[in-house]
Short mmCIF file of C-alpha atoms in Angstrom, two decimals:
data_model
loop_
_atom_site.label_atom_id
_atom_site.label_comp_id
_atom_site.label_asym_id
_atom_site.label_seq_id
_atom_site.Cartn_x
_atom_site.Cartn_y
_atom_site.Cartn_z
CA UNK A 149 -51.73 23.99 -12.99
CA UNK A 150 -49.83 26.62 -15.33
CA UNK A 151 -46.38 26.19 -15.75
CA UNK A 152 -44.22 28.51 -16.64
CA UNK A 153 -42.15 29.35 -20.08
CA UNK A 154 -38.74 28.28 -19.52
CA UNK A 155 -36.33 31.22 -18.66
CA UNK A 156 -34.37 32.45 -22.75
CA UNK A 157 -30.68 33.19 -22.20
CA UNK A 158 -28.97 35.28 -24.63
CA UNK A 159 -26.36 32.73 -26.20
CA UNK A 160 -28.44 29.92 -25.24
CA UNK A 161 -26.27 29.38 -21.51
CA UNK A 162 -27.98 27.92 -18.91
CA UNK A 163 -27.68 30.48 -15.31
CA UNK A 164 -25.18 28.42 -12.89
CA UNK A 165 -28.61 28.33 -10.37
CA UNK A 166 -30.83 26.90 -12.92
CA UNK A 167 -27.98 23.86 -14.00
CA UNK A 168 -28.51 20.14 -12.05
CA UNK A 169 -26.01 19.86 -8.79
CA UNK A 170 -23.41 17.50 -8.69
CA UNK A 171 -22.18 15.87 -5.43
CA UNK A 172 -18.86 16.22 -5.49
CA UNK A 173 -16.35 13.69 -5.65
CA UNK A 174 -14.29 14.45 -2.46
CA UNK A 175 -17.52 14.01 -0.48
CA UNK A 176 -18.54 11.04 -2.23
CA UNK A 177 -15.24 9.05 -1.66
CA UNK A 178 -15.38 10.44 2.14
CA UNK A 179 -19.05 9.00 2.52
CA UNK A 180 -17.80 5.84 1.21
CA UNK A 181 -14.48 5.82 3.27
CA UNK A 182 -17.22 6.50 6.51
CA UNK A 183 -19.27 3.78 5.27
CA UNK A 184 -16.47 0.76 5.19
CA UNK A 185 -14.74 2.39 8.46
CA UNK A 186 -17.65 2.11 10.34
CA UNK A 187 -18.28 -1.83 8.61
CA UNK A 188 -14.48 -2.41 9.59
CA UNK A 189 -15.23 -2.16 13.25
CA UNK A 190 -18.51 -3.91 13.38
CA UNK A 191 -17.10 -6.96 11.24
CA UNK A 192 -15.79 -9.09 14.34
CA UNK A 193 -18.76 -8.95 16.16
CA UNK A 194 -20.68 -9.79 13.30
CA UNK A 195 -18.44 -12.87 12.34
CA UNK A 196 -18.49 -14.16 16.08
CA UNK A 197 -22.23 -14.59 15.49
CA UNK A 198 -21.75 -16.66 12.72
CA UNK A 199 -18.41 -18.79 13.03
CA UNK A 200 -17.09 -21.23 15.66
CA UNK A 201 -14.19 -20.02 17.69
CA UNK A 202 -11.55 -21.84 16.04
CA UNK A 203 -12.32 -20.02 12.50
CA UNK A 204 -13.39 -16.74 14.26
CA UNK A 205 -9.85 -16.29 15.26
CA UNK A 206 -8.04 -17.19 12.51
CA UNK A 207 -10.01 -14.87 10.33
CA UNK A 208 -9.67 -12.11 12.88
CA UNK A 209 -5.72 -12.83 12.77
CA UNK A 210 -5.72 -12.68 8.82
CA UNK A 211 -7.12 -9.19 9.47
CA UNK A 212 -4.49 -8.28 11.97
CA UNK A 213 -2.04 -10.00 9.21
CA UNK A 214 -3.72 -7.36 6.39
CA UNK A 215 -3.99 -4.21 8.59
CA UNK A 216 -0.13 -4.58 9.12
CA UNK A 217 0.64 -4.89 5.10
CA UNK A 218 -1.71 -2.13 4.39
CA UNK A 219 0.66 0.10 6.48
CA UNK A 220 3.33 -0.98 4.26
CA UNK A 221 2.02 -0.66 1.35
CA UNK A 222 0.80 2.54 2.53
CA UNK A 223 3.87 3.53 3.56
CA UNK A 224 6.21 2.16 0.41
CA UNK A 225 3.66 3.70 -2.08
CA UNK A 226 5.01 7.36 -0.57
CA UNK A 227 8.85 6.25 -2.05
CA UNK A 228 7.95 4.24 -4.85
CA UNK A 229 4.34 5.39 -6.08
CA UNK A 230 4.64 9.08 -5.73
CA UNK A 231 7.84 10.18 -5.39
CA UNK A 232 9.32 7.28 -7.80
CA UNK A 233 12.26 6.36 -5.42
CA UNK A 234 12.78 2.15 -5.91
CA UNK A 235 13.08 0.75 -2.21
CA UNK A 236 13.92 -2.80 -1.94
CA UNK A 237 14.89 -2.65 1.46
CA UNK A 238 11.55 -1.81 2.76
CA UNK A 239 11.74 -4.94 5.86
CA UNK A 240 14.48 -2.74 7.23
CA UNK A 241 12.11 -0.12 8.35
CA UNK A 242 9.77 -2.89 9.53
CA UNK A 243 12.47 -4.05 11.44
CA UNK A 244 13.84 -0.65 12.89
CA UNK A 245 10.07 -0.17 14.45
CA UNK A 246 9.34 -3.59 15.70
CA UNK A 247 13.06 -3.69 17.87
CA UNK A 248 12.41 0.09 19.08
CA UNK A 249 9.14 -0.95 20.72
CA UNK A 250 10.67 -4.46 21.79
CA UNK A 251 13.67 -2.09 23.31
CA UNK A 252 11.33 -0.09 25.55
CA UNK A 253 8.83 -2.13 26.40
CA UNK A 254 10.27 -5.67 26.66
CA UNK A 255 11.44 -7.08 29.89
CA UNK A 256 14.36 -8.70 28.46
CA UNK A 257 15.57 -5.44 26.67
CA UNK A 258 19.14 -4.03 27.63
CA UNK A 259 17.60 -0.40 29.03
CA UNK A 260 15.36 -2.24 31.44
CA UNK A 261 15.69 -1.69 34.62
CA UNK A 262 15.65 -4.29 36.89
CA UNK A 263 13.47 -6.30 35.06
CA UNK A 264 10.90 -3.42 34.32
CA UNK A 265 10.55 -1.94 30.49
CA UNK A 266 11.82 1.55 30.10
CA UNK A 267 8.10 2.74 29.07
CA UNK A 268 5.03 1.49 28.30
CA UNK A 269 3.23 0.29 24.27
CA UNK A 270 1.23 4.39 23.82
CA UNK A 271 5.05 6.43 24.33
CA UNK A 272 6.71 3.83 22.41
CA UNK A 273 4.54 3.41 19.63
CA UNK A 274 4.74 6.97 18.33
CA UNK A 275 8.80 6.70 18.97
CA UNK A 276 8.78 3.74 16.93
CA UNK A 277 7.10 6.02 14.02
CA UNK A 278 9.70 8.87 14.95
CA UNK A 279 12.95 5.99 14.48
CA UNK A 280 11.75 4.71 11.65
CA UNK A 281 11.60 8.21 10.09
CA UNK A 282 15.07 8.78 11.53
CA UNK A 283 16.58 5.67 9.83
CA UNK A 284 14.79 6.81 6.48
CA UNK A 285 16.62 10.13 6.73
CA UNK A 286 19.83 8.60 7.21
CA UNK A 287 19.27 6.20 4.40
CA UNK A 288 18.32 8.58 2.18
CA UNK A 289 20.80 10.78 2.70
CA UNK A 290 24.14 9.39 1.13
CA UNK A 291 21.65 8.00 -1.85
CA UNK A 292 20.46 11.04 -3.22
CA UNK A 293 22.58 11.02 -5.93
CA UNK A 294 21.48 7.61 -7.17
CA UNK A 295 18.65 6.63 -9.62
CA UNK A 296 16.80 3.56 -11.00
CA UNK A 297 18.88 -0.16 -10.38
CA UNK A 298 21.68 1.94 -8.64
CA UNK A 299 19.30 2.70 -6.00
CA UNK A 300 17.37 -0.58 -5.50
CA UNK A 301 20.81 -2.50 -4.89
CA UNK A 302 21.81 0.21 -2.22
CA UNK A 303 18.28 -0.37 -0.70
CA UNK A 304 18.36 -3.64 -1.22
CA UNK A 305 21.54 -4.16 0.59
CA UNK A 306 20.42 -2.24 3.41
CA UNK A 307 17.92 -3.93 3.77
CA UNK A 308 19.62 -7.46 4.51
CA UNK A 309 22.08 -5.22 7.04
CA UNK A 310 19.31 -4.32 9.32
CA UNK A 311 18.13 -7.91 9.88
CA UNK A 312 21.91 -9.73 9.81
CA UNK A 313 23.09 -7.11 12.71
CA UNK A 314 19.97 -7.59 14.97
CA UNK A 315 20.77 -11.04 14.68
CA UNK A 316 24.55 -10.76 15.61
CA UNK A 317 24.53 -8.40 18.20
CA UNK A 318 23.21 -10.91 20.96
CA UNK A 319 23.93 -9.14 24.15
CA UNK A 320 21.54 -6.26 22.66
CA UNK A 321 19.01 -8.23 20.34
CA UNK A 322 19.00 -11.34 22.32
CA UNK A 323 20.30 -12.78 18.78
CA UNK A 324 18.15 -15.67 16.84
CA UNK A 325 16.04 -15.40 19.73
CA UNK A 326 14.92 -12.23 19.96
CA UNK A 327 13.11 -10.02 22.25
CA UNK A 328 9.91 -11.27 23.84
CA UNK A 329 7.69 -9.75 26.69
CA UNK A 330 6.62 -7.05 25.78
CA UNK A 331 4.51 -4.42 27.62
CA UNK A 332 1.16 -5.27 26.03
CA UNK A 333 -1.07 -1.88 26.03
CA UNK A 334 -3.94 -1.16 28.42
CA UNK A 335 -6.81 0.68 28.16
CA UNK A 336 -9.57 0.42 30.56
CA UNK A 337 -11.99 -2.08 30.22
CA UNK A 338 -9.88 -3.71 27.30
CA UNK A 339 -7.62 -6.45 27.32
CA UNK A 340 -4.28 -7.09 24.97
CA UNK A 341 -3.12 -10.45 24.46
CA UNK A 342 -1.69 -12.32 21.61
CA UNK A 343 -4.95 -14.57 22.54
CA UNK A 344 -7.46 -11.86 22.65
CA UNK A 345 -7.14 -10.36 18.85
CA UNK A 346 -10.22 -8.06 18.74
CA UNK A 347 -8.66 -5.53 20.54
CA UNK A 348 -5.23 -5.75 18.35
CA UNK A 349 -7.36 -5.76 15.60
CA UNK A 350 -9.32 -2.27 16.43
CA UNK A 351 -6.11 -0.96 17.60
CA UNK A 352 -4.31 -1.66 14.32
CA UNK A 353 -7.67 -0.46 12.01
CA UNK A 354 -7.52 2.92 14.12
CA UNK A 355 -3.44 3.31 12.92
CA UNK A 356 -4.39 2.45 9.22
CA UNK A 357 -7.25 5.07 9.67
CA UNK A 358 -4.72 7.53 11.13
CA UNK A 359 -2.65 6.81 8.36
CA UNK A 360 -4.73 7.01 5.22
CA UNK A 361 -6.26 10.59 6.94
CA UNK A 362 -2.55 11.43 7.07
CA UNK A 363 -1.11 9.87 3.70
CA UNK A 364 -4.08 11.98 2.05
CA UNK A 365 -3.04 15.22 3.33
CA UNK A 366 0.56 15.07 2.68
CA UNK A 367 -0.56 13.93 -1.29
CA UNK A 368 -3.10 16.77 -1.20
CA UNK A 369 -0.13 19.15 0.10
CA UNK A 370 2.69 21.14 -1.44
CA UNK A 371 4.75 18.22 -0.61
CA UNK A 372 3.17 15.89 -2.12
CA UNK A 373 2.92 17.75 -5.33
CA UNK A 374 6.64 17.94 -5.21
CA UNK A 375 7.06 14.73 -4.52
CA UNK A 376 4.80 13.77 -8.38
CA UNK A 377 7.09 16.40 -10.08
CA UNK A 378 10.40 14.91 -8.69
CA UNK A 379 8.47 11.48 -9.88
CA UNK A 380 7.90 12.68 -13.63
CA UNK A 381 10.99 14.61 -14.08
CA UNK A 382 13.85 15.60 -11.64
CA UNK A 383 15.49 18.10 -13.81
CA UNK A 384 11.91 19.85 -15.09
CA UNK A 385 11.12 19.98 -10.70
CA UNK A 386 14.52 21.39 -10.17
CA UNK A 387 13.92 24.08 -12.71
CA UNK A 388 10.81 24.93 -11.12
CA UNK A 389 12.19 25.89 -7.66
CA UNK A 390 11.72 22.23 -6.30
CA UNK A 391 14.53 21.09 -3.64
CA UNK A 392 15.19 17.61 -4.51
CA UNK A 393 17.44 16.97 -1.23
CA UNK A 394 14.62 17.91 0.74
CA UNK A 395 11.98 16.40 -1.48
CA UNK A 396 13.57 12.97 -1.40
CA UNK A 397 14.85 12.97 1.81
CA UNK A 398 10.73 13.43 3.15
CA UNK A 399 9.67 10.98 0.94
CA UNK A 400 12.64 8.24 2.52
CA UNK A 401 11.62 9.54 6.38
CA UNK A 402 7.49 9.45 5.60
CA UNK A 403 7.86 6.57 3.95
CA UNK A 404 9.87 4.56 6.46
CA UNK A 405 7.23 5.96 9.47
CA UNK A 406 4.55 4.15 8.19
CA UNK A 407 6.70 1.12 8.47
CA UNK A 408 7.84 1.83 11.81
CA UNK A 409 4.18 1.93 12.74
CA UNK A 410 3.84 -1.93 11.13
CA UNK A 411 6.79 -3.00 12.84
CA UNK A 412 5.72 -1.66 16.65
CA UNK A 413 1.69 -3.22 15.62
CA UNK A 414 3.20 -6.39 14.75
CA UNK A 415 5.93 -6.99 17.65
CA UNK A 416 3.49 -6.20 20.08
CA UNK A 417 0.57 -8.37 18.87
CA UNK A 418 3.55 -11.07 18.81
CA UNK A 419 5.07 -9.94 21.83
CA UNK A 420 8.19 -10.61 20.66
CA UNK A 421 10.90 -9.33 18.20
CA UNK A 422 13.19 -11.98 15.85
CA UNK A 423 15.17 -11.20 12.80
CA UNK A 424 13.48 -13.83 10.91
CA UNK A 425 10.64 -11.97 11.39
CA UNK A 426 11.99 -9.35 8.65
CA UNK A 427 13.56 -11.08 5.67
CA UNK A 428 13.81 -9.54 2.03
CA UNK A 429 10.93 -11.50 0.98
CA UNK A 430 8.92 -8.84 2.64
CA UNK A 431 10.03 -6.03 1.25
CA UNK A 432 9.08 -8.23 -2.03
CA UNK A 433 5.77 -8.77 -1.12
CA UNK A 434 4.89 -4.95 -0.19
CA UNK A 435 6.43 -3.68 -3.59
CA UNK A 436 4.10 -6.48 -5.21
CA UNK A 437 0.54 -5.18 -3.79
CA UNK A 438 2.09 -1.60 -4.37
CA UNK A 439 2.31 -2.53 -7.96
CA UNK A 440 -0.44 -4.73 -8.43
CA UNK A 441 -2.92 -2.22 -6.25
CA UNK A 442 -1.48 0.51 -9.08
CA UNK A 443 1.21 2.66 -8.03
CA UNK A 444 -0.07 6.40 -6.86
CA UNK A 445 -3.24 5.53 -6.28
CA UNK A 446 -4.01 5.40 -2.43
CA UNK A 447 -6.91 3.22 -2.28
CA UNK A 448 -5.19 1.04 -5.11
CA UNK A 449 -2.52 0.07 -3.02
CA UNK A 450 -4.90 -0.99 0.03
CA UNK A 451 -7.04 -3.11 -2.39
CA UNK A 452 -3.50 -4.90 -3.78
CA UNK A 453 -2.23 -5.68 -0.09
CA UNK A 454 -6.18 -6.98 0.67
CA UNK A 455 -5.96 -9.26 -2.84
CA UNK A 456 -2.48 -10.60 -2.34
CA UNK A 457 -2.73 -11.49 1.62
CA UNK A 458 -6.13 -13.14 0.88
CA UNK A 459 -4.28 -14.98 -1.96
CA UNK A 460 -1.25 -15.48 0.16
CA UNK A 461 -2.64 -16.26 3.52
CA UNK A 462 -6.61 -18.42 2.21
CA UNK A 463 -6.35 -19.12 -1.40
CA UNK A 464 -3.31 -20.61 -2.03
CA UNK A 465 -3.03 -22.43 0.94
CA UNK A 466 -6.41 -24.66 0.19
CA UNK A 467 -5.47 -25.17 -3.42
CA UNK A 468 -2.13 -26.40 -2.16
CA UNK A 469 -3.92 -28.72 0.11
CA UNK A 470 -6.45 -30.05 -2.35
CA UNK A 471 -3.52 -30.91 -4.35
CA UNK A 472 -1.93 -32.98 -1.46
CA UNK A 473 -5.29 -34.51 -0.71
CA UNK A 474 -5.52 -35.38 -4.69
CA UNK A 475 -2.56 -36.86 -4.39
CA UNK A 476 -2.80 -39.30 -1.16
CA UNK A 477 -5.84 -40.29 -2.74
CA UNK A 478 -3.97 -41.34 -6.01
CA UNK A 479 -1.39 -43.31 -3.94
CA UNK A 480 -4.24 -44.79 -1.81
CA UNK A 481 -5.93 -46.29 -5.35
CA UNK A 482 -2.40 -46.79 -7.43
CA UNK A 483 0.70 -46.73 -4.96
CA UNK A 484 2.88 -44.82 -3.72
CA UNK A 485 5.03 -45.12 -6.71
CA UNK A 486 2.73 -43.34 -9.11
CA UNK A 487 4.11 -40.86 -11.39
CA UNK A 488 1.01 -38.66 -11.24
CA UNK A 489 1.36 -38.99 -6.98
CA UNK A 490 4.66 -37.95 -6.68
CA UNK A 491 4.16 -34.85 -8.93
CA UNK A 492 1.24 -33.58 -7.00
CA UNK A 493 2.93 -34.58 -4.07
CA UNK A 494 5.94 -32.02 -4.65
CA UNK A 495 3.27 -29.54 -6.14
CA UNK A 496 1.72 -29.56 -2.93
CA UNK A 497 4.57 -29.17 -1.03
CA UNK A 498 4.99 -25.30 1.07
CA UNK A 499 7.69 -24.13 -1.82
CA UNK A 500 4.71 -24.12 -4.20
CA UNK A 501 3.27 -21.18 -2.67
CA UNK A 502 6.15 -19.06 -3.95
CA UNK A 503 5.83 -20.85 -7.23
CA UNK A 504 1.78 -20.01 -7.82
CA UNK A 505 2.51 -16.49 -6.04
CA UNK A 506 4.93 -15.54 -8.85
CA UNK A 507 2.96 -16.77 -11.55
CA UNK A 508 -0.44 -14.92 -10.25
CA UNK A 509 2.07 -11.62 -10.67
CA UNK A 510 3.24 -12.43 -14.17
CA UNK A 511 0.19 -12.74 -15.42
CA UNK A 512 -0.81 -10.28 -13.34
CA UNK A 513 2.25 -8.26 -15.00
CA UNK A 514 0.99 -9.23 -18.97
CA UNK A 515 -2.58 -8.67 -18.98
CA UNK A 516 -2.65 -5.19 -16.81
CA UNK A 517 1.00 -3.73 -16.06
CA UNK A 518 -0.80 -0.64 -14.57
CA UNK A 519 -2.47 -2.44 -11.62
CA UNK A 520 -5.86 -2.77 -11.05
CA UNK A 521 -6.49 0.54 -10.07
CA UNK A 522 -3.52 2.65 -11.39
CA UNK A 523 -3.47 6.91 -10.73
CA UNK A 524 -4.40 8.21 -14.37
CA UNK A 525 -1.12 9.78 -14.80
CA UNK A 526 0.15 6.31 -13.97
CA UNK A 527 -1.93 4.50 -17.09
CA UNK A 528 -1.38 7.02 -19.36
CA UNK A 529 2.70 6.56 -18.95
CA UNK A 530 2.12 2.80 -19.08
CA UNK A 531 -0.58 2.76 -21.93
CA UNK A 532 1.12 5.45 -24.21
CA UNK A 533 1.88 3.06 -26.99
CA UNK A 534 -2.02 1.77 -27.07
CA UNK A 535 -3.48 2.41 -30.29
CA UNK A 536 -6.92 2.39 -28.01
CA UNK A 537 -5.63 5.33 -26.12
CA UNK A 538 -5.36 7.41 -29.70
CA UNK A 539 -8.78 8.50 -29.82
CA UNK A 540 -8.60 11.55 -32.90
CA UNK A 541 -11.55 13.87 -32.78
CA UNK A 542 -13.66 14.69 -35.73
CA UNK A 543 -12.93 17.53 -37.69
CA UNK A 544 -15.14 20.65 -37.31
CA UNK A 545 -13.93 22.38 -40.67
CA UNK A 546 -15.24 22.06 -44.29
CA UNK A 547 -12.00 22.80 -45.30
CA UNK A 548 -10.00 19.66 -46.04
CA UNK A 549 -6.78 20.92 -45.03
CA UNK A 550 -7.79 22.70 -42.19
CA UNK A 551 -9.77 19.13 -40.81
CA UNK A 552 -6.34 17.50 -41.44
CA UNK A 553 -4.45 19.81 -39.53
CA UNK A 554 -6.81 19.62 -36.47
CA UNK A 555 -7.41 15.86 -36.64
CA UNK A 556 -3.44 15.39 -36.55
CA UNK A 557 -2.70 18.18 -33.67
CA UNK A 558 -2.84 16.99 -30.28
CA UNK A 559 -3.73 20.39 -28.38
CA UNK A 560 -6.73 19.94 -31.36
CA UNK A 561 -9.95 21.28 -28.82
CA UNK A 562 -13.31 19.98 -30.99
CA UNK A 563 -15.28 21.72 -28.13
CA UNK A 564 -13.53 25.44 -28.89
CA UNK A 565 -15.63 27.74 -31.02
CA UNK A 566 -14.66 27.91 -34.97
CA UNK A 567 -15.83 31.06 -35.62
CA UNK A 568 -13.19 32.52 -32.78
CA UNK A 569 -10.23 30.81 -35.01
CA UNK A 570 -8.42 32.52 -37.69
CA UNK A 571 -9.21 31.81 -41.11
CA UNK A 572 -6.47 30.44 -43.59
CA UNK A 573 -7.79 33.32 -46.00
CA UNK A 574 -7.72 36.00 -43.69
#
């Protein structure tokens, strides 16, 4: 078989037909996003194969449980992650769109009429998204002027509003109590229940779909370009055309939709609405899987709010009860009045969990402030003082000073030809 010569180029380049062709990236992560989709829906059929009923639904409610914190984390990574806006409030929104779908749906709501809901769970879920957006807007608006701890306390305080007047205004909220039956959806052939999960749980993976297609365009978008530059440096975005009003104000509305979304998911799988439903705490533990996912980075965020609700919801409740079974077996053997007994007793009490939560983020916080999987403009702000980051290239001049020079100069391009640079002796 005769092969042929290779093909000489002047210069030595390669032709663009002849080099080896790359899959892009884009298409790779979509393949991949395809891939765990399509696993996503299969995954509670395949688990009722191989688990009894009793663990089959608590495993598919841990994934209703997850679905609904990955909309928040979606959603608070728009304010916090991109366009650097520190929202400790967050529950509010969650709030706002679980009481709008309770309001129209629920039998028990003040604009029902005669015992019938105002509309049914598909008109009032998007509404939910649209009041939550609303309420963003109108938070955002009188704190535009604000930056850093001046906005978290005005966030935070609204925040703890939201909840306090639900719970006072009892002729509208029902009070402590709530709102309960609500107008589950129907579809035909499908049931809704807060029995039957597996349709709540496709429902809810179709939203966070929906979502991440959405989040992904707005990032991909002018907007969301603005919203990085506004991030980095307000006055350098402002000097480049950039409306910050506008800019911020989107990122408060988009940001508090998502959450709106959460809150209508998660009252209706309920089917009911109650304040205690929407303390700070949560707002806490969405900015923690924002973080500890790595802030501006999309997929990031969803693995933090999969690691921490895992944690939160399987890990550390079996450690906490081998260390209450540890300990009645030490009182069984020694007494109840052994040291050892009583202190794993208290360790193994339900306070712990906020004790081993916290210390799982300060470690987290020490070894890899980043996140696990941080945007790279994110790691390079938060690794800048890393001598491993300083990474000098060699010099590619004979001439000593010259090689200095390049070695200390940071727009120093090894890869740029020499023989295109001026000489010192010309």
């Amino acid at each position: 078989m005769k092969v042929s010569a290779p093909v000489k180029v002047p210069g030595g380049v390669v032709p663009p037909a002849a080099r080896p062709q790359r899959v892009p990236q884009k298409r790779v992560q979509m393949v991949i996003f395809f891939a765990l989709a399509i696993f996503a829906f299969a995954l509670p059929y395949v688990l009722k194969v191989f688990l009894d009923p009793r663990d089959y639904v608590d495993w598919i409610s841990l994934f209703n449980s997850m679905f609904i914190f990955i909309l928040l984390s979606l959603g608070l990574n728009i304010v916090v992650g991109y366009a650097g806006l520190l929202d400790l409030g967050y529950a509010a929104f969650f709030a706002i769109g679980a009481y709008t779908l309770a309001f129209l749906t629920s039998s028990q709501s003040p604009l029902a009429q005669n015992g019938e809901p105002l509309t049914n769970f598909w008109i009032a879920l998007p509404i939910s998204f649209l009041m939550a957006g609303l309420f963003g807007l109108l938070l955002g608006a009188p704190t535009l002027g604000l930056r850093g701890d001046y906005l978290a306390i005005v966030t935070l305080g609204f925040g703890e509003i939201v909840p306090i007047t639900f719970n006072n205004l009892t002729q509208l909220t029902g009070g402590d109590r709530g709102l309960a039956n609500l107008t589950s959806p129907t579809f035909p052939g499908v049931v809704f229940s807060s029995t039957n999960l597996v349709p709540w749980y496709t429902l809810s993976l179709i939203v966070v779909i929906f979502s991440i297609w959405m989040i992904r365009r707005l990032i991909n978008s002018r907007l969301g370009r603005a919203w990085q530059a506004v991030r980095e440096d307000e006055i350098a975005a402002s000097s480049m055309g950039i409306n910050l009003v506008r800019t911020k104000l989107l990122a408060f509305a988009m940001g508090a939709s998502f959450a709106g979304f959460a809150g209508a998911l998660y009252a209706g799988s309920l089917n009911s609405a109650n304040p205690s439903q929407f303390r700070f705490d949560v707002s806490i533990i969405v900015l923690a899987m924002v973080i500890l996912g790595g802030m501006g980075n999309l997929w990031g965020v969803i693995i933090g709010a999969i690691v921490l609700q895992l944690s939160d919801r399987l890990l550390i409740p079996n450690l906490l009860g081998l260390i209450t079974e540890q300990s009645n077996n030490i009182k069984q053997s020694s007494g109840a009045d052994n040291f050892l007994a009583g202190l794993l007793a208290n360790l193994g009490s339900s306070q712990t969990r906020l004790l081993i939560f916290g210390l799982i983020l300060v470690v987290m916080m020490l070894v890899r402030p980043e996140g696990l999987f941080p945007s790279s403009q994110r790691r390079a702000e938060l690794r800048a003082d890393d001598p491993s980051n300083l990474q000098p290239q060699a010099a590619a001049s004979d001439d000593a000073i010259t090689a200095a020079d390049q070695t200390r100069s940071i727009n120093y391009n090894p890869s740029t030809n020499e023989s295109s640079r001026p000489r010192r002796d010309e």
